[in-house]
Rosetta silent file (secondary structure, phi, psi, omega in degrees, C-alpha in Angstrom):
SEQUENCE: XXXXXXXXXXXXXXXXXXXXXXXXXXXXXXXXXXXXXXXXXXXXXXXXXXXXXXXXXXXXXXXXXXXXXXXXXXXXXXXXXXXXXXXXXXXXXXXXXXXXXXXXXXXXXXXXXXXXXXXXXXXXXXXXXXXXXXXXXXXXXXXXXXXXXXXXXXXXXXXXXXXXXXXXXXXXXXXXXXXXXXXXXXXXXXXXXXXXXXXXXXXXXXXXXXXXXXXXXXXXXXXXXXXXXXXXXXXXXXXXXXXXXXXXXXXXXXXXXXXXXXXXXXXXXXXXXXXXXXXXXXXXXXXXXXXXXXXXXXXXXXXXXXXXXXXXXXXXXXXXXXX
SCORE:     score description
SCORE:     0.000 S_00000001
   1 L     0.000  123.001  172.293   20.563    4.451   -5.902 S_00000001
   2 L   -86.383  155.380 -149.195   18.482    1.938   -7.912 S_00000001
   3 L   -62.666  128.924  161.074   16.366    3.876  -10.977 S_00000001
   4 L   -77.915  106.078 -165.303   12.824    5.496   -9.580 S_00000001
   5 L   -73.620  -41.786  176.625   10.343    3.385  -10.846 S_00000001
   6 E  -102.065   98.979  142.898    6.918    5.255   -9.481 S_00000001
   7 E  -115.356 -177.241 -151.040    6.917    9.156   -8.515 S_00000001
   8 L  -114.190  121.369  111.618    3.675   10.372   -6.616 S_00000001
   9 L   -35.139   39.767 -175.359    3.179   14.363   -7.222 S_00000001
  10 L    76.482   68.438 -153.239    1.214   16.641   -5.078 S_00000001
  11 E  -131.937  134.929  179.561   -1.656   13.869   -6.180 S_00000001
  12 E  -161.877  134.525 -157.191   -5.680   15.341   -4.311 S_00000001
  13 E  -132.534   79.056  148.799   -8.171   12.799   -5.233 S_00000001
  14 L  -117.761 -108.551 -177.327  -11.843   14.477   -4.184 S_00000001
  15 E  -160.414  108.667 -177.751  -15.151   13.313   -3.951 S_00000001
  16 L     6.405  154.110  154.802  -18.617   15.066   -4.595 S_00000001
  17 L    62.150   54.304 -178.379  -19.655   17.403   -1.778 S_00000001
  18 L    32.540   50.149 -178.285  -15.508   18.610   -1.110 S_00000001
  19 L  -104.986   99.287  155.681  -14.734   15.651    0.851 S_00000001
  20 L   -64.828   82.886  177.521  -10.800   15.563   -0.051 S_00000001
  21 L   -70.009  -32.760  142.919   -9.440   12.505    0.294 S_00000001
  22 E  -106.186  130.890  149.020   -6.220   13.149   -0.905 S_00000001
  23 E  -104.456  164.183  167.035   -4.660   16.548   -0.667 S_00000001
  24 E    -1.769   56.541  150.027   -0.682   17.330   -2.380 S_00000001
  25 E   -55.250  104.203  168.192    0.348   13.708   -1.559 S_00000001
  26 L   -95.362   84.607  168.853    4.147   13.371   -2.473 S_00000001
  27 L  -158.570  147.657 -179.890    6.670    9.731   -2.911 S_00000001
  28 L   -97.717  146.702 -142.416    8.498    7.951   -4.821 S_00000001
  29 L  -122.268  143.502 -169.219    8.821    4.459   -5.552 S_00000001
  30 L  -119.403 -160.302  177.422   12.110    2.809   -6.184 S_00000001
  31 L   -92.151 -177.532  177.502   12.907   -0.232   -8.546 S_00000001
  32 L    37.306   39.886  179.637   12.904   -3.720   -5.848 S_00000001
  33 L  -101.962 -170.546  179.171   11.901   -1.269   -2.607 S_00000001
  34 L  -171.824   80.682  177.281    8.908   -2.019   -0.810 S_00000001
  35 E   -85.459  104.497 -148.859    7.176    1.511    0.483 S_00000001
  36 E   -94.552  128.549  119.074    4.502    1.420    3.180 S_00000001
  37 E   -99.022  141.946 -164.085    1.934    3.459    3.625 S_00000001
  38 L  -113.770  176.724  141.902    0.703    3.733    6.979 S_00000001
  39 L   131.197  176.138 -155.884   -1.713    5.488    9.334 S_00000001
  40 L   -87.562 -179.559  176.588   -4.926    4.997   10.662 S_00000001
  41 L   -41.616   84.554 -155.733   -8.442    3.705    9.076 S_00000001
  42 L   124.666   12.406 -162.761   -9.960    6.901    6.748 S_00000001
  43 L  -119.367   46.526 -160.562   -7.031    8.365    6.526 S_00000001
  44 L    11.214   42.152  145.970   -6.381    8.126    2.213 S_00000001
  45 L   -57.249  -47.619  162.102   -4.599    5.412    1.713 S_00000001
  46 L   -44.931  -54.488 -108.482   -6.354    3.325   -0.516 S_00000001
  47 H  -108.188  -41.543 -159.351   -8.430    6.233   -2.091 S_00000001
  48 H   -82.745 -103.616 -170.000   -3.949    6.916   -3.233 S_00000001
  49 H     8.144  -73.428 -168.423   -3.495    3.213   -4.189 S_00000001
  50 H   -65.394  -25.290  170.977   -6.553    3.094   -6.659 S_00000001
  51 L   -47.434  -70.147 -168.290   -5.505    7.257   -8.051 S_00000001
  52 L   -30.419  -50.432 -168.231   -2.195    4.832   -9.189 S_00000001
  53 L   -91.074  -15.016 -164.310   -3.913    2.773  -11.355 S_00000001
  54 L    52.995  113.238  164.401   -6.784    5.298  -12.158 S_00000001
  55 L  -157.619   10.051  127.934   -9.276    3.340  -10.629 S_00000001
  56 L     6.957  120.486  167.352  -11.231    6.406   -9.602 S_00000001
  57 L  -118.541  105.409 -173.117  -14.769    5.842   -9.305 S_00000001
  58 L   -48.710  140.794   13.521  -17.151    8.390   -9.593 S_00000001
  59 L   -73.202    7.603 -160.718  -18.313   10.989   -7.483 S_00000001
  60 E  -111.592  152.705 -176.375  -14.600   10.960   -6.453 S_00000001
  61 L  -130.402  156.739 -179.405  -11.871   12.354   -8.879 S_00000001
  62 L  -103.781  118.649 -159.799   -8.255   12.535   -9.212 S_00000001
  63 L  -123.724   27.585  162.667   -8.213   17.059   -9.326 S_00000001
  64 L   178.814  146.598  169.051   -4.744   17.522   -8.983 S_00000001
  65 L    96.008  179.028 -169.384   -1.048   16.256   -9.690 S_00000001
  66 L  -144.910  113.960  177.083    1.474   13.647  -11.763 S_00000001
  67 L  -118.337  115.458 -159.411    1.604   10.239  -11.474 S_00000001
  68 E  -110.119  125.493  175.687    4.968    9.418  -13.358 S_00000001
  69 E  -116.948  115.951  172.575    5.428    5.327  -13.998 S_00000001
  70 L    72.908  -12.473 -172.456    8.369    4.642  -15.217 S_00000001
  71 L   123.608  -65.913 -152.348    8.884    8.304  -16.776 S_00000001
  72 E   -49.081  110.362  152.030    5.776    7.769  -18.118 S_00000001
  73 E   -77.838   91.931 -168.594    2.624   10.532  -16.951 S_00000001
  74 L   -33.854  -63.624 -173.006   -0.300    7.409  -16.087 S_00000001
  75 L   -11.813  -59.341 -172.436   -2.654   11.264  -15.761 S_00000001
  76 L   -69.828   -0.130  177.632   -2.227   11.376  -19.642 S_00000001
  77 L   -66.135 -160.917  176.712   -3.323    7.671  -21.206 S_00000001
  78 L  -128.252  105.464  176.055   -6.245    6.493  -22.464 S_00000001
  79 H   -26.096  -25.366 -168.018   -8.174    4.384  -20.909 S_00000001
  80 H  -100.234  -20.620 -175.901   -7.536    1.533  -23.174 S_00000001
  81 H   -82.143  -21.350  165.761   -3.558    2.611  -22.991 S_00000001
  82 H   -56.984  -74.606 -153.640   -4.502    2.674  -18.541 S_00000001
  83 H   -43.273  -24.368  169.550   -5.575   -0.662  -19.545 S_00000001
  84 H   -42.730  -90.566  130.966   -2.120   -2.084  -20.848 S_00000001
  85 H    43.033  -65.437 -175.513   -0.835   -0.570  -17.510 S_00000001
  86 L   -80.568  159.189 -161.364   -2.628   -2.359  -15.376 S_00000001
  87 L   119.268 -102.022 -173.503   -1.760   -6.009  -14.654 S_00000001
  88 L   -45.574 -103.325  151.106    0.784   -5.566  -17.055 S_00000001
  89 L   -62.366  -29.943  171.687    3.135   -3.356  -15.404 S_00000001
  90 E  -111.583  157.480  115.684    1.079   -2.608  -11.837 S_00000001
  91 E  -137.413  177.245 -166.870   -0.609   -4.841  -10.024 S_00000001
  92 L   -82.243  -39.726  -83.633   -3.271   -5.111   -7.222 S_00000001
  93 L   -99.319  108.922  173.984   -3.851   -7.089   -4.677 S_00000001
  94 L   -76.808  161.870 -144.565   -7.466   -5.960   -2.540 S_00000001
  95 L   -76.103  -55.709  178.176   -7.799   -6.878    0.442 S_00000001
  96 L   -90.074   90.804 -165.268  -10.803   -9.197    0.253 S_00000001
  97 L   -51.478  -22.101  178.969   -9.580  -11.953   -2.239 S_00000001
  98 L   -54.648  -41.611 -167.027  -13.100  -13.366   -2.134 S_00000001
  99 L   -67.069  -35.938 -159.484  -14.584  -10.250   -3.650 S_00000001
 100 L   -90.745   32.651 -177.336  -11.685   -9.973   -6.178 S_00000001
 101 L  -123.739  135.719  163.113  -12.491  -14.244   -7.441 S_00000001
 102 L   -99.569  132.697  173.064  -15.076  -14.874   -9.493 S_00000001
 103 L   -25.623  -72.715  168.855  -16.979  -17.589   -7.926 S_00000001
 104 L    10.037  -78.317 -165.481  -17.733  -18.990  -11.366 S_00000001
 105 L  -101.952  139.020  155.616  -14.572  -19.644  -12.905 S_00000001
 106 L   -83.398  166.934 -155.903  -11.703  -21.523  -11.365 S_00000001
 107 H   -71.264  -17.905  178.592   -8.677  -20.190   -9.813 S_00000001
 108 H   -38.750  -62.524 -155.334   -6.772  -21.793  -11.847 S_00000001
 109 H  -120.930   28.491 -179.534   -7.915  -20.423  -15.231 S_00000001
 110 H  -128.660    3.941 -176.954   -8.709  -17.565  -13.655 S_00000001
 111 L  -111.969  -48.547  175.463   -4.683  -16.892  -13.423 S_00000001
 112 H   -90.889   37.383  162.896   -4.362  -17.987  -16.921 S_00000001
 113 H   -96.411  -20.945  177.859   -6.512  -15.578  -18.344 S_00000001
 114 H  -105.948    2.187  149.962   -4.694  -12.525  -18.042 S_00000001
 115 H   -18.588  -77.376 -129.820   -1.480  -15.481  -19.672 S_00000001
 116 H   -83.650  -17.137  157.216   -3.431  -15.241  -22.323 S_00000001
 117 H    -7.996  -66.551 -160.487   -4.003  -11.629  -22.505 S_00000001
 118 L   -89.069   25.628  153.928   -0.786  -11.420  -22.895 S_00000001
 119 L    72.871   20.081  128.260   -1.182  -13.394  -26.549 S_00000001
 120 L   -14.079  147.414  163.864   -0.338  -17.442  -24.213 S_00000001
 121 L  -107.857  109.599  140.111   -1.016  -20.767  -25.839 S_00000001
 122 L    14.985 -133.874 -174.801   -3.491  -22.225  -23.432 S_00000001
 123 L    37.030  -88.009 -170.846   -1.529  -25.043  -22.330 S_00000001
 124 L   -63.800  -23.767  143.469    1.406  -23.058  -21.695 S_00000001
 125 L   -21.507  -75.319 -174.661   -0.959  -21.029  -19.924 S_00000001
 126 L   -91.494   -7.498   96.527   -2.728  -23.319  -17.868 S_00000001
 127 L   -81.354   46.511  155.704    1.007  -24.603  -16.611 S_00000001
 128 L   -58.461  -74.952  146.909    1.952  -21.923  -16.189 S_00000001
 129 L     1.077  -73.843 -110.362   -0.725  -21.416  -13.541 S_00000001
 130 L  -128.416   -0.895 -179.525   -0.162  -24.285  -12.015 S_00000001
 131 L   -97.254  -36.367  169.467    3.646  -23.440  -11.761 S_00000001
 132 L   -40.169  -55.667 -169.086    2.660  -20.037  -10.305 S_00000001
 133 L   -70.182  -33.202  153.836    0.896  -21.724   -7.422 S_00000001
 134 L   -49.531  -36.018 -151.399    4.124  -23.540   -6.709 S_00000001
 135 L   -92.555   -0.958 -164.189    5.873  -20.708   -6.578 S_00000001
 136 L  -120.559  -52.496 -158.269    2.882  -18.842   -3.591 S_00000001
 137 L    93.375   28.966  152.850    3.824  -22.505   -1.436 S_00000001
 138 L  -111.066  154.050 -176.045    0.215  -23.960   -2.217 S_00000001
 139 L   -69.558  123.867 -179.767    0.219  -27.279   -1.383 S_00000001
 140 L    26.033   63.590 -161.873   -1.076  -29.721   -4.699 S_00000001
 141 L   -91.763   70.017   69.960   -0.730  -26.566   -7.079 S_00000001
 142 L   -47.893  -34.229 -132.885   -2.097  -29.797  -10.392 S_00000001
 143 L  -107.969  -41.259 -158.718   -5.424  -30.565   -8.433 S_00000001
 144 L   -95.313   30.046  148.326   -6.528  -26.700   -6.302 S_00000001
 145 L   -57.414  -35.493  154.411   -5.501  -25.126   -9.938 S_00000001
 146 L  -162.337   87.472  163.124   -9.055  -26.226  -10.419 S_00000001
 147 L   -98.134  156.736  172.048  -10.834  -25.647   -7.375 S_00000001
 148 L   -81.928  104.569 -168.513  -13.412  -22.811   -7.020 S_00000001
 149 L   -30.318   -2.656  157.339  -12.531  -20.123   -4.978 S_00000001
 150 L   -90.100   15.217 -161.638  -15.453  -20.850   -2.129 S_00000001
 151 L  -100.696    1.106 -178.779  -13.347  -24.548   -1.742 S_00000001
 152 L  -151.027  176.736 -151.539  -10.652  -22.878   -0.374 S_00000001
 153 L   -91.744 -177.807 -172.123   -9.186  -20.772    2.507 S_00000001
 154 H   -58.607  -27.786 -154.486   -8.672  -17.044    3.035 S_00000001
 155 H   -70.158  -54.770 -164.068   -4.730  -18.052    3.421 S_00000001
 156 H   -83.188  -23.068  171.076   -4.871  -19.553   -0.094 S_00000001
 157 H   -46.167  -68.393 -117.082   -7.070  -17.012   -2.052 S_00000001
 158 H   -80.939  -34.321  174.734   -5.125  -14.155   -0.751 S_00000001
 159 H   -70.662  -19.882 -177.520   -1.686  -16.824   -2.861 S_00000001
 160 H   -83.420  -33.456  172.069   -3.673  -17.222   -5.481 S_00000001
 161 H   -63.388  -55.048  160.660   -4.373  -13.110   -6.038 S_00000001
 162 H   -21.639  -91.831  174.065   -0.537  -13.319   -5.291 S_00000001
 163 H   -50.445  -31.128  139.123    0.403  -15.442   -7.794 S_00000001
 164 H   -39.824  -41.492 -178.473   -2.168  -13.914  -10.135 S_00000001
 165 H   -77.634  -41.741  179.987   -0.406  -10.364   -9.898 S_00000001
 166 H   -96.896   -4.351 -148.020    3.498  -11.659  -10.074 S_00000001
 167 L   -57.769   -8.711 -101.087    2.670  -14.776  -12.441 S_00000001
 168 L  -119.438  -27.749  175.024    2.401  -11.700  -15.346 S_00000001
 169 L    78.235   47.675  172.370    5.885  -10.101  -13.371 S_00000001
 170 L   -30.034  168.131  169.977    5.225   -6.246  -12.812 S_00000001
 171 L  -119.196  -22.672  161.582    7.687   -4.433  -12.023 S_00000001
 172 E  -121.230  142.876 -169.790    5.153   -2.452   -9.610 S_00000001
 173 E  -133.234  105.965  138.331    2.817   -4.784   -7.340 S_00000001
 174 E   -42.277   92.163  172.151    0.126   -2.654   -5.253 S_00000001
 175 E  -112.475  109.292  161.263   -0.825   -4.518   -1.664 S_00000001
 176 E   -84.083  118.022  140.073   -3.826   -3.158   -0.323 S_00000001
 177 L    51.616   40.756  148.121   -4.370   -4.370    3.264 S_00000001
 178 L   -10.996  -36.054  165.163   -2.894   -7.868    2.179 S_00000001
 179 L  -129.009  -13.539  168.637   -3.658   -9.739    5.055 S_00000001
 180 L    -9.156  109.626 -172.166   -6.378   -8.287    6.696 S_00000001
 181 L    94.820    8.732  132.409   -8.783  -11.191    7.912 S_00000001
 182 L  -116.477 -179.491  146.966   -6.457  -13.258    8.976 S_00000001
 183 L     9.431  132.593  175.145   -4.052  -15.404   11.203 S_00000001
 184 H   -77.915  -47.048  171.981   -1.401  -14.402   12.893 S_00000001
 185 H   -62.087  -66.631  169.545    0.444  -17.491   11.469 S_00000001
 186 H   -22.258  -83.231 -134.276   -1.053  -16.869    7.815 S_00000001
 187 H   -55.672  -54.581  161.019   -0.275  -13.399    7.687 S_00000001
 188 H   -40.835  -27.369  177.330    3.785  -14.463    8.381 S_00000001
 189 H   -60.851  -37.429 -166.086    2.901  -17.188    5.507 S_00000001
 190 H  -111.260   -3.697  154.963    2.478  -14.450    3.592 S_00000001
 191 L   -73.935  -10.241  173.112    4.297  -11.667    4.368 S_00000001
 192 L  -106.374    4.340  141.420    7.529  -14.034    3.869 S_00000001
 193 L  -126.777   44.438  133.403    6.624  -14.824    0.690 S_00000001
 194 L   -64.726  -63.889 -173.066    5.973  -11.752   -0.617 S_00000001
 195 H   -74.361   -0.785  167.326    9.074  -10.778    0.254 S_00000001
 196 H   -57.705  -40.203 -178.688   10.660  -13.557   -1.016 S_00000001
 197 H   -71.795  -67.062  138.345    8.912  -13.527   -4.288 S_00000001
 198 H    15.830  -67.669 -177.661    9.888   -9.262   -4.201 S_00000001
 199 H   -69.589  -36.737  150.891   13.369  -10.406   -4.155 S_00000001
 200 H    -6.535  -69.049 -179.655   12.643  -12.855   -7.071 S_00000001
 201 L  -124.266   94.091 -177.757   11.492  -10.912   -9.789 S_00000001
 202 L   -38.050   78.110  150.401   13.033   -7.207   -7.950 S_00000001
 203 L  -109.903  164.962 -167.979    9.679   -5.966   -8.075 S_00000001
 204 L   -61.840  139.266  147.816    8.326   -2.264   -6.593 S_00000001
 205 L  -151.541  161.306 -167.884    5.667   -3.037   -4.041 S_00000001
 206 E  -138.024  106.009  156.934    3.713   -0.305   -2.613 S_00000001
 207 E  -133.926  138.928 -109.521    1.760   -1.592    0.470 S_00000001
 208 E  -124.243   59.156 -162.737   -0.777   -0.315    1.938 S_00000001
 209 L  -143.979 -135.140 -145.607   -1.804   -1.077    5.548 S_00000001
 210 L  -153.909   10.621 -134.859   -2.182   -0.153    9.283 S_00000001
 211 L  -161.179   78.079 -161.614   -0.535   -2.542   10.465 S_00000001
 212 L   -18.179  -49.630 -140.386    3.668   -1.258   12.236 S_00000001
 213 L   -62.261  -57.312 -175.099    4.482   -5.491   12.740 S_00000001
 214 H   -60.261  -21.661 -161.393    4.104   -5.970    8.602 S_00000001
 215 H   -82.212    3.744 -170.578    5.841   -2.467    8.046 S_00000001
 216 H  -137.090   21.087 -149.639    8.893   -3.596   10.067 S_00000001
 217 L  -157.432  -80.912 -160.075    8.977   -7.417    8.502 S_00000001
 218 L  -142.898   45.605 -160.238    9.027   -5.627    4.968 S_00000001
 219 L   -88.075 -147.681  178.947    9.028   -2.194    4.630 S_00000001
 220 L  -176.321  -54.388 -151.899   12.498    0.042    2.577 S_00000001
 221 E  -163.109  139.471  150.061   10.692    3.676    3.510 S_00000001
 222 E  -122.433  148.652   89.105    7.154    4.880    5.218 S_00000001
 223 E    -6.222  119.922  174.165    4.722    7.362    4.678 S_00000001
 224 L  -114.486  131.827  179.548    3.017    8.153    7.662 S_00000001
 225 E  -116.099  164.256 -178.249   -0.379    9.669    6.333 S_00000001
 226 E  -135.025  134.723  134.514   -3.046   11.915    8.195 S_00000001
 227 L    64.648   53.535  173.279   -6.321   12.996    7.134 S_00000001
 228 L    74.637  -26.152  171.712   -5.829   12.773    3.547 S_00000001
 229 E  -130.038 -176.773  164.884   -1.965   13.969    3.020 S_00000001
 230 E   -73.118  140.490 -169.515    1.684   12.543    4.281 S_00000001
 231 L   -94.397  -31.173 -160.311    2.858   13.721    8.041 S_00000001
 232 E  -161.549  148.454 -166.864    6.018   12.445    8.050 S_00000001
 233 L  -114.300  153.355  141.600    8.897   10.506    5.299 S_00000001
 234 L   155.383  157.598 -178.746   12.126    8.288    6.301 S_00000001
 235 E   -62.667  171.290 -165.103   13.309    4.676    6.201 S_00000001
 236 H   -70.771  -19.107  176.685   11.484    2.240    8.398 S_00000001
 237 H   -67.227  -40.151 -165.629   14.968    2.568   10.824 S_00000001
 238 H  -102.448  -12.628  170.346   14.754    5.814   11.229 S_00000001
 239 H   -96.829   16.436  170.332   11.088    6.498   11.721 S_00000001
 240 H   -75.314  -55.680  176.542   10.918    3.186   14.046 S_00000001
 241 H  -106.751   -4.287  170.977   13.754    4.994   16.482 S_00000001
 242 L  -154.046   52.412  164.437   13.429    8.386   15.940 S_00000001
 243 L   -40.337  155.146  177.271    9.447    9.491   14.949 S_00000001
 244 L  -151.392  -30.309  154.631    8.679   12.890   14.900 S_00000001
 245 L   -83.713  139.327 -158.046    5.821   13.974   14.242 S_00000001
 246 L   -42.128  -27.118 -169.884    3.660   13.880   17.045 S_00000001
 247 L   -62.152  -65.438 -173.818    0.520   11.518   14.906 S_00000001
 248 H   -66.980  -23.287  177.848    3.476    8.795   14.567 S_00000001
 249 H   -67.100  -31.944 -178.276    4.700    9.058   17.416 S_00000001
 250 H   -76.277  -21.558 -176.866    1.181    8.283   19.141 S_00000001
 251 H   -66.442  -79.074  172.093    1.178    5.494   16.267 S_00000001
 252 H   -25.023  -57.659 -162.769    4.414    3.769   17.931 S_00000001
 253 H   -53.608  -57.677 -169.531    2.550    4.415   21.932 S_00000001
 254 L   -14.124  -62.930 -142.147   -0.510    2.346   20.419 S_00000001
 255 L   -71.042  153.724 -155.571    1.666   -0.880   19.695 S_00000001
 256 L   -94.003  176.361 -163.934    1.110   -4.001   21.929 S_00000001
 257 L  -138.453 -173.855 -171.378    4.411   -4.758   23.359 S_00000001
 258 L  -107.424   -5.501 -161.894    4.644   -8.396   24.867 S_00000001
 259 L  -101.133  114.328  161.560    5.570   -7.459   28.940 S_00000001
 260 L   -63.070  -20.858 -165.586    2.604   -7.505   30.664 S_00000001
 261 L   -80.223   28.235 -167.349    3.770   -4.904   32.761 S_00000001
 262 L  -104.688  -94.853 -161.983    3.396   -1.718   29.958 S_00000001
 263 L   110.861 -179.879 -179.830   -0.596   -2.464   31.110 S_00000001
 264 L    22.229  132.151  167.123   -3.008   -0.751   28.874 S_00000001
 265 L   -81.912  119.198  132.281   -2.532   -0.421   24.861 S_00000001
 266 L   -55.951  152.719 -168.509   -2.375    3.185   24.731 S_00000001
 267 L  -125.179  154.215  169.334   -5.216    5.144   22.100 S_00000001
 268 L   -96.384  105.700 -155.545   -5.173    8.183   20.204 S_00000001
 269 L   -82.221  143.847 -172.147   -8.025   10.053   21.946 S_00000001
 270 L    76.055 -166.545 -155.841  -10.537   11.410   18.521 S_00000001
 271 L  -114.785 -157.708  166.123  -11.641   10.837   15.420 S_00000001
 272 L  -116.932  139.593 -178.479   -9.898   12.400   11.697 S_00000001
 273 L   -68.969  149.910 -155.779  -11.359   15.529   11.255 S_00000001
 274 L   -86.878   86.732  163.219  -14.296   15.626    8.762 S_00000001
 275 L   -61.616  -13.758  157.078  -12.611   16.496    5.414 S_00000001
 276 L   -89.045   15.978  128.640  -15.751   17.576    3.640 S_00000001
 277 L  -122.181  166.986 -177.301  -15.031   20.770    5.580 S_00000001
 278 L   -55.060  161.394 -160.287  -12.159   23.398    5.479 S_00000001
 279 L  -128.289  111.773 -177.902   -9.614   22.681    7.743 S_00000001
 280 L   -61.206  163.167 -170.673   -7.924   25.754    9.351 S_00000001
 281 L    -0.930  -94.725 -179.874   -4.072   24.677   10.031 S_00000001
 282 L  -116.377  154.646 -163.528   -2.574   20.912   10.875 S_00000001
 283 L   -72.293    5.751  154.689   -4.999   18.275   10.360 S_00000001
 284 L  -109.016   79.347 -162.930   -3.995   16.865   14.039 S_00000001
 285 L  -106.986  -76.899    6.892   -4.135   20.058   15.323 S_00000001
 286 L   135.863  -81.165  165.091   -6.929   18.777   17.190 S_00000001
 287 L  -104.561   37.497  176.814   -5.702   15.729   18.524 S_00000001
 288 L   -73.868  128.048  142.138   -2.010   16.658   19.054 S_00000001
 289 L   -96.704   15.864  131.799   -1.603   16.950   22.428 S_00000001
 290 L   -48.540  -28.082 -162.835    1.527   19.407   21.834 S_00000001
 291 L   -85.800  155.099 -133.397   -0.042   21.614   19.672 S_00000001
 292 L  -131.164 -177.721 -162.858    0.214   26.041   19.953 S_00000001
 293 L   -58.549  -33.244 -175.917   -1.376   28.495   18.752 S_00000001
 294 L  -107.868   13.770 -137.089   -0.152   28.036   15.404 S_00000001
 295 L  -143.965   29.060  138.055   -0.586   24.905   14.582 S_00000001
 296 L  -117.545  -29.238 -151.863   -4.923   25.963   14.461 S_00000001
 297 L  -108.479  -44.837  179.325   -3.832   28.542   12.616 S_00000001
 298 L   -89.657   59.676 -178.348   -0.989   27.664   10.171 S_00000001
 299 L   -33.207  140.598  178.946   -0.844   24.166    7.928 S_00000001
 300 L   -96.725  135.496  179.052    3.241   22.962    8.381 S_00000001
 301 L   -88.835  151.868  176.084    4.718   22.516    5.050 S_00000001
 302 L   -91.709  132.706  155.443    7.099   18.810    4.801 S_00000001
 303 E  -143.793  139.187 -178.011   10.409   19.790    5.236 S_00000001
 304 E   -70.277  142.249 -178.269   13.574   17.632    5.292 S_00000001
 305 L  -120.009  -18.594  153.979   14.426   17.590    8.445 S_00000001
 306 L  -127.826  166.928 -169.653   17.867   15.164    8.304 S_00000001
 307 L   -74.044  135.845 -175.700   18.689   13.478    4.280 S_00000001
 308 L    67.772   81.032 -171.855   15.742   11.133    3.537 S_00000001
 309 L   174.664   79.719  177.833   13.884   11.956    6.904 S_00000001
 310 E  -111.926  174.500  179.224   10.991   14.443    6.117 S_00000001
 311 E  -159.493  130.733  150.148    8.259   15.931    8.561 S_00000001
 312 L  -137.965  123.535  -96.418    5.747   18.371    8.586 S_00000001
 313 L  -165.792   18.492 -174.299    5.642   19.304   11.689 S_00000001
 314 L   -21.473  -10.247 -168.669    5.655   23.382   13.483 S_00000001
 315 L  -131.570   41.422 -162.248    7.374   22.053   16.315 S_00000001
 316 L  -126.797  127.021  162.290    9.689   19.843   14.078 S_00000001
 317 L  -153.743   99.010 -179.674   13.212   21.995   14.177 S_00000001
 318 L    75.048  117.012  -95.949   16.737   19.997   12.947 S_00000001
 319 L  -133.436   65.013  174.212   15.219   17.238   13.988 S_00000001
 320 L  -107.185  132.684 -165.811   14.308   17.152   17.457 S_00000001
 321 L   -55.342  149.613  171.131   10.335   17.851   18.701 S_00000001
 322 L  -145.821   94.214  174.998   10.789   20.990   20.543 S_00000001
 323 L   -82.493    0.000    0.000    7.464   21.454   22.873 S_00000001
């Protein structure tokens, strides 16, 4: 079994006003593995990712837990020490590449800048930037390095961001909705590219997404998040073939299918609870079709149902959902 490169233990993040955006989240990530955090918008996936890099801005703050990267406690590092971890050892691809790229500099100069931070000569960094563009399958790489962000397409900008993060060969890459706003053809190319590069460089990937198609294509293991908590965790085949938590099951039923006879897509009634107010019991209870009295009164603990498959639900015992 590959060594653990990242361990997140009981991570909690809150914002002023008492909003508990992330509550007691725990998972680990092994070298070369892709772990996907999935769930509806607003369930805490991106906040968890930003917390790992300590990019939570005021009025938010990390209020508890541990984040171990190669057995080093990231929460104990100074800001200067953390700055050396970001980009060099842990890279992050954000949702909108146009917001992440500086409009007044060419994309080649922005890629080479990170390399020069690592004491690389400018000419060598520029050459490696062009080589990186070829790695991420950008055509006419020598010309494209001289382009400004607004002169290239959204798919190309995302490839630039992937190249920018991977050219320094980080050990962990966090990808926060990397295919948002891209058409399906471009999405498929980006996913194929990320898969190729993570195997080439043996990079661990933390994928933040609500798209189960991306999960099926990339992930080795999956954590299902709801209202700031992980409610189910397991390998990708187990989650797809034997989902146990009612929320996971409803997410699966909401997936589109090819055949017309299936009719309209199913939806999950209700909304994510207001996290600024105290919640008693299971956070999904008000939307769960199978909820019992205990679900509204006692918060379920995360328990191992089968080896490697964990679920936080009062209705799940021994691998079967009892309704």
